[in-house]
PDB file of C-alpha atoms and ligand atoms in Angstrom:
ATOM      1  CA  MET K  12       0.062  -0.023   0.153  1.00 87.00           C
ATOM      2  CA  ARG K  13       1.307   3.490  -0.919  1.00 97.00           C
ATOM      3  CA  ARG K  14       2.178   5.314   2.226  1.00 97.00           C
ATOM      4  CA  LYS K  15       4.557   8.354   2.996  1.00 98.00           C
ATOM      5  CA  ILE K  16       7.846   7.053   4.436  1.00 98.00           C
ATOM      6  CA  VAL K  17      11.011   9.120   5.482  1.00 98.00           C
ATOM      7  CA  ALA K  18      13.929   6.851   6.038  1.00 99.00           C
ATOM      8  CA  GLY K  19      17.401   7.646   6.993  1.00 98.00           C
ATOM      9  CA  ASN K  20      20.425   5.635   6.067  1.00 98.00           C
ATOM     10  CA  TRP K  21      23.322   6.316   8.288  1.00 98.00           C
ATOM     11  CA  LYS K  22      25.702   4.323   6.047  1.00 98.00           C
ATOM     12  CA  MET K  23      29.087   3.613   8.158  1.00 98.00           C
ATOM     13  CA  ASN K  24      28.394   6.442  10.571  1.00 98.00           C
ATOM     14  CA  MET K  25      27.601   6.735  14.440  1.00 98.00           C
ATOM     15  CA  LEU K  26      28.811   4.944  17.447  1.00 98.00           C
ATOM     16  CA  PRO K  27      26.327   3.643  20.019  1.00 98.00           C
ATOM     17  CA  ASP K  28      26.473   6.586  22.456  1.00 98.00           C
ATOM     18  CA  ALA K  29      25.611   8.937  19.468  1.00 98.00           C
ATOM     19  CA  THR K  30      22.988   6.559  18.187  1.00 98.00           C
ATOM     20  CA  MET K  31      20.942   6.767  21.361  1.00 98.00           C
ATOM     21  CA  SER K  32      21.359  10.609  21.659  1.00 98.00           C
ATOM     22  CA  VAL K  33      20.398  11.348  18.198  1.00 98.00           C
ATOM     23  CA  LEU K  34      17.271   9.008  18.260  1.00 98.00           C
ATOM     24  CA  GLU K  35      16.232  10.636  21.718  1.00 98.00           C
ATOM     25  CA  GLU K  36      16.401  14.076  20.186  1.00 98.00           C
ATOM     26  CA  LEU K  37      14.737  12.969  16.928  1.00 98.00           C
ATOM     27  CA  GLN K  38      11.623  11.377  18.738  1.00 98.00           C
ATOM     28  CA  THR K  39      10.927  14.704  20.687  1.00 98.00           C
ATOM     29  CA  LEU K  40      11.254  16.555  17.254  1.00 98.00           C
ATOM     30  CA  ILE K  41       8.884  14.378  14.974  1.00 98.00           C
ATOM     31  CA  GLU K  42       5.955  14.011  17.560  1.00 96.00           C
ATOM     32  CA  GLY K  43       2.842  14.093  15.531  1.00 94.00           C
ATOM     33  CA  ALA K  44       4.622  13.408  12.251  1.00 97.00           C
ATOM     34  CA  THR K  45       2.336  12.161   9.373  1.00 97.00           C
ATOM     35  CA  ALA K  46       4.945  10.103   7.558  1.00 98.00           C
ATOM     36  CA  GLU K  47       6.211   6.767   8.909  1.00 98.00           C
ATOM     37  CA  VAL K  48       9.952   7.357  10.088  1.00 98.00           C
ATOM     38  CA  VAL K  49      12.599   4.723   9.487  1.00 98.00           C
ATOM     39  CA  VAL K  50      16.384   4.867  10.525  1.00 98.00           C
ATOM     40  CA  CYS K  51      18.752   2.409   9.076  1.00 99.00           C
ATOM     41  CA  VAL K  52      21.768   2.061  11.441  1.00 98.00           C
ATOM     42  CA  PRO K  53      24.974   0.113  11.189  1.00 98.00           C
ATOM     43  CA  PHE K  54      24.610  -3.576  12.671  1.00 98.00           C
ATOM     44  CA  THR K  55      26.480  -2.569  15.710  1.00 98.00           C
ATOM     45  CA  ASP K  56      24.003   0.032  16.538  1.00 98.00           C
ATOM     46  CA  LEU K  57      20.721  -1.932  16.037  1.00 98.00           C
ATOM     47  CA  ASN K  58      20.272  -2.999  19.602  1.00 98.00           C
ATOM     48  CA  TYR K  59      21.084   0.511  20.905  1.00 98.00           C
ATOM     49  CA  ALA K  60      18.678   1.867  18.379  1.00 98.00           C
ATOM     50  CA  TYR K  61      15.872  -0.464  19.255  1.00 98.00           C
ATOM     51  CA  TYR K  62      16.196   0.218  23.004  1.00 98.00           C
ATOM     52  CA  ALA K  63      16.230   3.970  22.350  1.00 98.00           C
ATOM     53  CA  THR K  64      12.947   3.983  20.515  1.00 98.00           C
ATOM     54  CA  GLN K  65      10.913   0.992  21.728  1.00 97.00           C
ATOM     55  CA  GLU K  66       9.093   3.155  24.372  1.00 96.00           C
ATOM     56  CA  LYS K  67       7.528   5.738  22.045  1.00 95.00           C
ATOM     57  CA  LYS K  68       7.581   3.321  18.938  1.00 95.00           C
ATOM     58  CA  THR K  69       7.385   6.503  16.408  1.00 97.00           C
ATOM     59  CA  VAL K  70      10.977   5.370  14.951  1.00 98.00           C
ATOM     60  CA  HIS K  71      11.252   2.222  13.149  1.00 98.00           C
ATOM     61  CA  ILE K  72      14.628   0.611  13.059  1.00 98.00           C
ATOM     62  CA  GLY K  73      16.458  -0.959   9.923  1.00 98.00           C
ATOM     63  CA  ALA K  74      19.672  -2.595   8.961  1.00 99.00           C
ATOM     64  CA  GLN K  75      21.528  -1.557   5.729  1.00 98.00           C
ATOM     65  CA  ASN K  76      22.230  -5.222   4.263  1.00 98.00           C
ATOM     66  CA  MET K  77      22.051  -8.952   5.175  1.00 98.00           C
ATOM     67  CA  HIS K  78      22.986 -12.205   3.748  1.00 98.00           C
ATOM     68  CA  TRP K  79      20.175 -14.444   2.187  1.00 98.00           C
ATOM     69  CA  GLU K  80      21.259 -17.640   3.960  1.00 98.00           C
ATOM     70  CA  GLU K  81      20.038 -18.652   7.249  1.00 96.00           C
ATOM     71  CA  SER K  82      23.379 -19.618   8.694  1.00 97.00           C
ATOM     72  CA  GLY K  83      26.575 -21.204   7.865  1.00 98.00           C
ATOM     73  CA  ALA K  84      30.204 -20.539   6.824  1.00 98.00           C
ATOM     74  CA  TYR K  85      29.863 -16.987   5.766  1.00 98.00           C
ATOM     75  CA  THR K  86      32.443 -15.084   7.748  1.00 98.00           C
ATOM     76  CA  GLY K  87      31.372 -11.414   8.629  1.00 98.00           C
ATOM     77  CA  GLU K  88      27.919 -11.835   7.285  1.00 98.00           C
ATOM     78  CA  ILE K  89      24.496 -11.360   9.140  1.00 98.00           C
ATOM     79  CA  SER K  90      21.614 -13.576   8.491  1.00 98.00           C
ATOM     80  CA  PRO K  91      17.803 -12.426   8.407  1.00 98.00           C
ATOM     81  CA  SER K  92      17.033 -14.279  11.735  1.00 98.00           C
ATOM     82  CA  MET K  93      19.960 -12.323  13.446  1.00 98.00           C
ATOM     83  CA  LEU K  94      18.291  -9.171  12.382  1.00 98.00           C
ATOM     84  CA  THR K  95      14.711 -10.196  13.616  1.00 98.00           C
ATOM     85  CA  ALA K  96      16.259 -11.660  16.832  1.00 98.00           C
ATOM     86  CA  ILE K  97      17.122  -7.865  18.033  1.00 97.00           C
ATOM     87  CA  ASN K  98      13.747  -6.543  16.665  1.00 97.00           C
ATOM     88  CA  CYS K  99      14.983  -5.095  13.216  1.00 98.00           C
ATOM     89  CA  GLU K 100      11.974  -4.328  11.094  1.00 98.00           C
ATOM     90  CA  TYR K 101      13.482  -3.051   7.774  1.00 98.00           C
ATOM     91  CA  VAL K 102      16.540  -3.668   5.794  1.00 99.00           C
ATOM     92  CA  ILE K 103      18.031  -1.755   2.894  1.00 98.00           C
ATOM     93  CA  ILE K 104      18.841  -4.077   0.048  1.00 98.00           C
ATOM     94  CA  GLY K 105      20.940  -3.214  -3.190  1.00 98.00           C
ATOM     95  CA  HIS K 106      22.147   0.252  -2.329  1.00 98.00           C
ATOM     96  CA  SER K 107      24.340   1.387  -5.024  1.00 98.00           C
ATOM     97  CA  GLU K 108      27.141   1.585  -2.748  1.00 98.00           C
ATOM     98  CA  ARG K 109      26.845  -2.140  -2.213  1.00 98.00           C
ATOM     99  CA  ARG K 110      26.496  -2.769  -5.948  1.00 97.00           C
ATOM    100  CA  GLN K 111      29.612  -0.651  -6.637  1.00 96.00           C
ATOM    101  CA  TYR K 112      31.929  -1.677  -3.811  1.00 97.00           C
ATOM    102  CA  PHE K 113      30.835  -4.981  -2.648  1.00 97.00           C
ATOM    103  CA  ALA K 114      29.793  -6.804  -5.839  1.00 96.00           C
ATOM    104  CA  GLU K 115      25.930  -6.625  -5.159  1.00 97.00           C
ATOM    105  CA  THR K 116      24.010  -7.767  -8.299  1.00 98.00           C
ATOM    106  CA  ASP K 117      20.288  -8.106  -9.311  1.00 97.00           C
ATOM    107  CA  GLU K 118      20.640 -11.799  -8.547  1.00 98.00           C
ATOM    108  CA  THR K 119      21.813 -11.218  -5.019  1.00 98.00           C
ATOM    109  CA  VAL K 120      19.451  -8.574  -4.460  1.00 98.00           C
ATOM    110  CA  ASN K 121      16.483 -10.828  -5.572  1.00 98.00           C
ATOM    111  CA  LYS K 122      17.799 -13.662  -3.169  1.00 98.00           C
ATOM    112  CA  LYS K 123      17.918 -11.068  -0.286  1.00 98.00           C
ATOM    113  CA  ILE K 124      14.406  -9.729  -0.873  1.00 98.00           C
ATOM    114  CA  LYS K 125      13.006 -13.164  -0.859  1.00 98.00           C
ATOM    115  CA  ALA K 126      14.942 -14.009   2.384  1.00 98.00           C
ATOM    116  CA  ALA K 127      13.941 -10.795   4.114  1.00 98.00           C
ATOM    117  CA  LEU K 128      10.194 -11.385   3.317  1.00 98.00           C
ATOM    118  CA  ALA K 129      10.310 -14.931   4.413  1.00 98.00           C
ATOM    119  CA  HIS K 130      11.660 -13.489   7.954  1.00 98.00           C
ATOM    120  CA  ASN K 131       9.190 -10.753   8.038  1.00 98.00           C
ATOM    121  CA  LEU K 132      11.702  -8.150   7.537  1.00 98.00           C
ATOM    122  CA  LYS K 133      10.584  -5.281   5.206  1.00 98.00           C
ATOM    123  CA  PRO K 134      13.050  -4.636   2.390  1.00 98.00           C
ATOM    124  CA  ILE K 135      13.900  -1.159   0.985  1.00 99.00           C
ATOM    125  CA  VAL K 136      15.121  -2.140  -2.407  1.00 98.00           C
ATOM    126  CA  CYS K 137      17.463   0.503  -4.242  1.00 98.00           C
ATOM    127  CA  VAL K 138      17.635   1.179  -7.905  1.00 98.00           C
ATOM    128  CA  GLY K 139      19.208   4.076  -9.783  1.00 98.00           C
ATOM    129  CA  GLU K 140      21.373   4.746 -12.836  1.00 97.00           C
ATOM    130  CA  THR K 141      24.861   6.236 -13.113  1.00 96.00           C
ATOM    131  CA  LEU K 142      25.606   9.626 -14.563  1.00 94.00           C
ATOM    132  CA  GLU K 143      26.910   7.951 -17.644  1.00 94.00           C
ATOM    133  CA  GLN K 144      23.850   5.912 -18.163  1.00 96.00           C
ATOM    134  CA  ARG K 145      21.712   9.086 -17.654  1.00 95.00           C
ATOM    135  CA  GLU K 146      23.529  10.904 -20.268  1.00 93.00           C
ATOM    136  CA  ALA K 147      23.326   8.038 -22.587  1.00 96.00           C
ATOM    137  CA  GLY K 148      19.492   8.053 -22.313  1.00 96.00           C
ATOM    138  CA  GLU K 149      19.380   4.719 -20.604  1.00 98.00           C
ATOM    139  CA  THR K 150      17.976   5.710 -17.354  1.00 97.00           C
ATOM    140  CA  VAL K 151      14.488   4.040 -17.993  1.00 98.00           C
ATOM    141  CA  ASN K 152      16.005   0.762 -19.250  1.00 98.00           C
ATOM    142  CA  VAL K 153      18.498   0.582 -16.424  1.00 98.00           C
ATOM    143  CA  ILE K 154      16.002   1.173 -13.488  1.00 98.00           C
ATOM    144  CA  THR K 155      13.097  -0.782 -15.039  1.00 98.00           C
ATOM    145  CA  SER K 156      15.302  -3.874 -15.542  1.00 98.00           C
ATOM    146  CA  GLN K 157      16.845  -3.477 -12.075  1.00 98.00           C
ATOM    147  CA  ILE K 158      13.406  -3.508 -10.586  1.00 98.00           C
ATOM    148  CA  HIS K 159      12.035  -6.365 -12.904  1.00 98.00           C
ATOM    149  CA  ASN K 160      15.105  -8.603 -11.957  1.00 98.00           C
ATOM    150  CA  ALA K 161      14.942  -7.704  -8.368  1.00 98.00           C
ATOM    151  CA  PHE K 162      11.300  -8.666  -8.031  1.00 98.00           C
ATOM    152  CA  GLU K 163      11.425 -11.903  -9.952  1.00 98.00           C
ATOM    153  CA  GLY K 164       9.494 -14.614  -8.416  1.00 98.00           C
ATOM    154  CA  LEU K 165       7.481 -12.433  -6.138  1.00 98.00           C
ATOM    155  CA  GLU K 166       3.902 -12.205  -5.900  1.00 98.00           C
ATOM    156  CA  ALA K 167       1.569  -9.075  -5.745  1.00 97.00           C
ATOM    157  CA  LYS K 168       0.934  -9.565  -2.125  1.00 97.00           C
ATOM    158  CA  ASP K 169       4.676  -9.176  -1.238  1.00 98.00           C
ATOM    159  CA  LEU K 170       4.459  -5.544  -2.576  1.00 97.00           C
ATOM    160  CA  ASP K 171       2.824  -4.494   0.676  1.00 97.00           C
ATOM    161  CA  ASN K 172       5.777  -5.360   2.632  1.00 98.00           C
ATOM    162  CA  ILE K 173       8.416  -3.807   0.231  1.00 98.00           C
ATOM    163  CA  VAL K 174       9.572  -0.281  -0.135  1.00 98.00           C
ATOM    164  CA  VAL K 175      11.390   0.869  -3.341  1.00 98.00           C
ATOM    165  CA  ALA K 176      14.070   3.719  -3.370  1.00 98.00           C
ATOM    166  CA  TYR K 177      14.900   5.434  -6.614  1.00 98.00           C
ATOM    167  CA  GLU K 178      18.422   6.717  -6.093  1.00 98.00           C
ATOM    168  CA  PRO K 179      20.189   8.267  -8.875  1.00 97.00           C
ATOM    169  CA  ILE K 180      23.809   7.441  -8.475  1.00 96.00           C
ATOM    170  CA  TRP K 181      24.881  10.955  -9.749  1.00 94.00           C
ATOM    171  CA  ALA K 182      22.893  12.540  -6.923  1.00 93.00           C
ATOM    172  CA  ILE K 183      24.132  10.609  -3.787  1.00 91.00           C
ATOM    173  CA  GLY K 184      26.248  12.519  -1.478  1.00 88.00           C
ATOM    174  CA  THR K 185      27.081  15.059  -4.235  1.00 89.00           C
ATOM    175  CA  GLY K 186      24.765  17.867  -3.253  1.00 85.00           C
ATOM    176  CA  LYS K 187      23.330  17.591  -6.836  1.00 84.00           C
ATOM    177  CA  THR K 188      19.460  16.700  -6.482  1.00 84.00           C
ATOM    178  CA  ALA K 189      17.415  15.265  -9.201  1.00 87.00           C
ATOM    179  CA  THR K 190      14.824  17.944  -9.886  1.00 95.00           C
ATOM    180  CA  SER K 191      11.234  16.999  -8.534  1.00 96.00           C
ATOM    181  CA  GLU K 192      10.247  16.385 -12.201  1.00 97.00           C
ATOM    182  CA  GLU K 193      13.254  14.200 -13.119  1.00 96.00           C
ATOM    183  CA  ALA K 194      12.593  12.127  -9.869  1.00 97.00           C
ATOM    184  CA  ASN K 195       8.806  11.841 -10.176  1.00 98.00           C
ATOM    185  CA  ASP K 196       9.206  10.818 -13.954  1.00 98.00           C
ATOM    186  CA  ALA K 197      11.823   8.172 -13.159  1.00 98.00           C
ATOM    187  CA  ILE K 198       9.609   6.751 -10.217  1.00 98.00           C
ATOM    188  CA  LYS K 199       6.480   6.777 -12.567  1.00 98.00           C
ATOM    189  CA  GLU K 200       8.527   4.479 -14.814  1.00 98.00           C
ATOM    190  CA  ILE K 201       9.360   2.203 -11.776  1.00 98.00           C
ATOM    191  CA  ARG K 202       5.853   1.974 -10.868  1.00 98.00           C
ATOM    192  CA  ASN K 203       4.769   1.235 -14.467  1.00 98.00           C
ATOM    193  CA  GLN K 204       7.016  -1.705 -14.619  1.00 98.00           C
ATOM    194  CA  ILE K 205       5.841  -3.006 -11.352  1.00 98.00           C
ATOM    195  CA  GLU K 206       2.334  -2.501 -12.581  1.00 98.00           C
ATOM    196  CA  LYS K 207       3.147  -4.491 -15.803  1.00 98.00           C
ATOM    197  CA  ASP K 208       4.695  -7.203 -13.675  1.00 98.00           C
ATOM    198  CA  PHE K 209       2.330  -7.538 -10.838  1.00 98.00           C
ATOM    199  CA  SER K 210      -0.979  -5.818 -12.083  1.00 98.00           C
ATOM    200  CA  THR K 211      -0.592  -3.188  -9.492  1.00 97.00           C
ATOM    201  CA  GLY K 212       1.564  -0.090  -8.869  1.00 97.00           C
ATOM    202  CA  ASP K 213       0.450   0.071  -5.157  1.00 97.00           C
ATOM    203  CA  ILE K 214       3.714   0.268  -3.477  1.00 98.00           C
ATOM    204  CA  SER K 215       5.785   3.193  -1.586  1.00 98.00           C
ATOM    205  CA  ILE K 216       8.447   4.368  -3.795  1.00 98.00           C
ATOM    206  CA  LEU K 217      10.836   6.895  -2.293  1.00 98.00           C
ATOM    207  CA  TYR K 218      13.380   9.184  -3.674  1.00 98.00           C
ATOM    208  CA  GLY K 219      17.008   9.529  -2.489  1.00 97.00           C
ATOM    209  CA  GLY K 220      19.940  11.577  -3.375  1.00 96.00           C
ATOM    210  CA  SER K 221      20.920  14.930  -1.595  1.00 95.00           C
ATOM    211  CA  VAL K 222      17.373  15.249   0.019  1.00 97.00           C
ATOM    212  CA  LYS K 223      17.530  18.094   2.479  1.00 97.00           C
ATOM    213  CA  PRO K 224      15.109  20.241   4.461  1.00 97.00           C
ATOM    214  CA  GLU K 225      15.194  22.731   1.546  1.00 97.00           C
ATOM    215  CA  ASN K 226      13.921  20.282  -1.222  1.00 97.00           C
ATOM    216  CA  ALA K 227      11.961  17.702   0.762  1.00 97.00           C
ATOM    217  CA  LYS K 228       8.689  19.274   0.314  1.00 97.00           C
ATOM    218  CA  GLU K 229       8.783  19.831  -3.297  1.00 97.00           C
ATOM    219  CA  LEU K 230      10.170  16.313  -3.806  1.00 97.00           C
ATOM    220  CA  PHE K 231       7.549  14.620  -1.556  1.00 98.00           C
ATOM    221  CA  THR K 232       4.520  16.283  -2.876  1.00 97.00           C
ATOM    222  CA  THR K 233       4.646  15.200  -6.500  1.00 98.00           C
ATOM    223  CA  SER K 234       2.320  12.502  -7.838  1.00 98.00           C
ATOM    224  CA  ASP K 235       4.634   9.419  -7.531  1.00 98.00           C
ATOM    225  CA  ILE K 236       7.063  10.202  -4.862  1.00 98.00           C
ATOM    226  CA  ASP K 237       5.957   8.536  -1.693  1.00 98.00           C
ATOM    227  CA  GLY K 238       8.906  10.036   0.537  1.00 98.00           C
ATOM    228  CA  GLY K 239      12.652   9.811   0.939  1.00 98.00           C
ATOM    229  CA  LEU K 240      15.769   7.651   1.682  1.00 98.00           C
ATOM    230  CA  VAL K 241      17.939  10.320   3.340  1.00 98.00           C
ATOM    231  CA  GLY K 242      21.795   9.875   3.807  1.00 98.00           C
ATOM    232  CA  GLY K 243      24.019  12.849   5.093  1.00 98.00           C
ATOM    233  CA  ALA K 244      21.025  14.893   6.210  1.00 98.00           C
ATOM    234  CA  SER K 245      19.726  12.044   8.522  1.00 98.00           C
ATOM    235  CA  LEU K 246      22.764  12.145  10.755  1.00 98.00           C
ATOM    236  CA  LYS K 247      21.618  15.139  12.616  1.00 98.00           C
ATOM    237  CA  ALA K 248      18.359  14.993  14.435  1.00 98.00           C
ATOM    238  CA  ASP K 249      17.383  18.793  13.927  1.00 98.00           C
ATOM    239  CA  VAL K 250      18.129  18.498  10.196  1.00 98.00           C
ATOM    240  CA  PHE K 251      16.376  15.105   9.651  1.00 98.00           C
ATOM    241  CA  SER K 252      13.318  16.178  11.582  1.00 98.00           C
ATOM    242  CA  LYS K 253      12.769  18.867   9.361  1.00 98.00           C
ATOM    243  CA  ILE K 254      12.673  16.653   6.312  1.00 98.00           C
ATOM    244  CA  VAL K 255      10.251  14.160   8.288  1.00 98.00           C
ATOM    245  CA  ASN K 256       8.020  17.191   9.162  1.00 98.00           C
ATOM    246  CA  TYR K 257       8.199  18.440   5.143  1.00 97.00           C
ATOM    247  CA  ASP K 258       4.437  18.808   5.392  1.00 96.00           C
ATOM    248  CA  LYS K 259       4.229  21.119   8.487  1.00 92.00           C
ATOM    249  CA  GLU K 260       4.707  24.906   8.442  1.00 65.00           C
TER     250      GLU K 260
HETATM  251  P1  13P S 324      22.726  11.488   0.619  1.00 88.18           P
HETATM  252  O1  13P S 324      21.294  11.880   0.986  1.00 88.18           O
HETATM  253  O2  13P S 324      23.830  11.737   1.390  1.00 88.18           O
HETATM  254  O3  13P S 324      22.991  11.975  -1.038  1.00 88.18           O
HETATM  255  O4  13P S 324      22.710   9.779   0.384  1.00 88.18           O
HETATM  256  C1  13P S 324      21.460   9.048  -0.260  1.00 88.18           C
HETATM  257  C2  13P S 324      21.503   7.679  -0.097  1.00 88.18           C
HETATM  258  O5  13P S 324      22.403   7.020  -0.585  1.00 88.18           O
HETATM  259  C3  13P S 324      20.603   7.279   0.863  1.00 88.18           C
HETATM  260  O6  13P S 324      20.667   5.920   0.783  1.00 88.18           O
END
């Protein structure tokens, strides 16, 4: 079901003490927010994040990656049940940084989505094109095939538990945001592909890439953008809360 979501991706930042203080402050600043709020923290902060938020339950906690296998000889990896055992609710799958630096492919993304769903974890599935692909006019092809391959073998009912994030790689951490029109058009194409594959486009699709308080409202109030996946601007409670509260005066 489409709903407004503002998610933070802390990437490889934040020690446990800071995790708890940022989340404490954030909860006081987002009281009454209409969007669902998710914060995806490093594995080592998950437990702290859960305890810092479990009383108010206004912030949902997510991880940033996981393995698809249940257990075994995969040194350094984290399984879906390791995440659910510590009350993790969401997990980012296929972030471009993982595709770029850690050999994540559409195939591993697909396996991870299936494993996440089988464990009642909600995947936040990332797709997006490089600058080179955009300039070559390949954006629509790239993002629609990424989503088609990522969702292979899923059923329409699975879409309720999945969130998609369109993150053009050239806009991540660069300060260069896609215009609201560019982002909305790309997200429309992703939704059309999902509709083609599952006969419904009723799924939350977020925009990510240099989202900040100044551009959140314009992006999130377009026809097809259901919120944001926010990197750098999610690390400070006062800044991130302004993005969460994009619809307030
Ligand atoms: P920035 O908001 O820092 O550009 O990062 C976006 C992102 O990669 C979120 O997953």
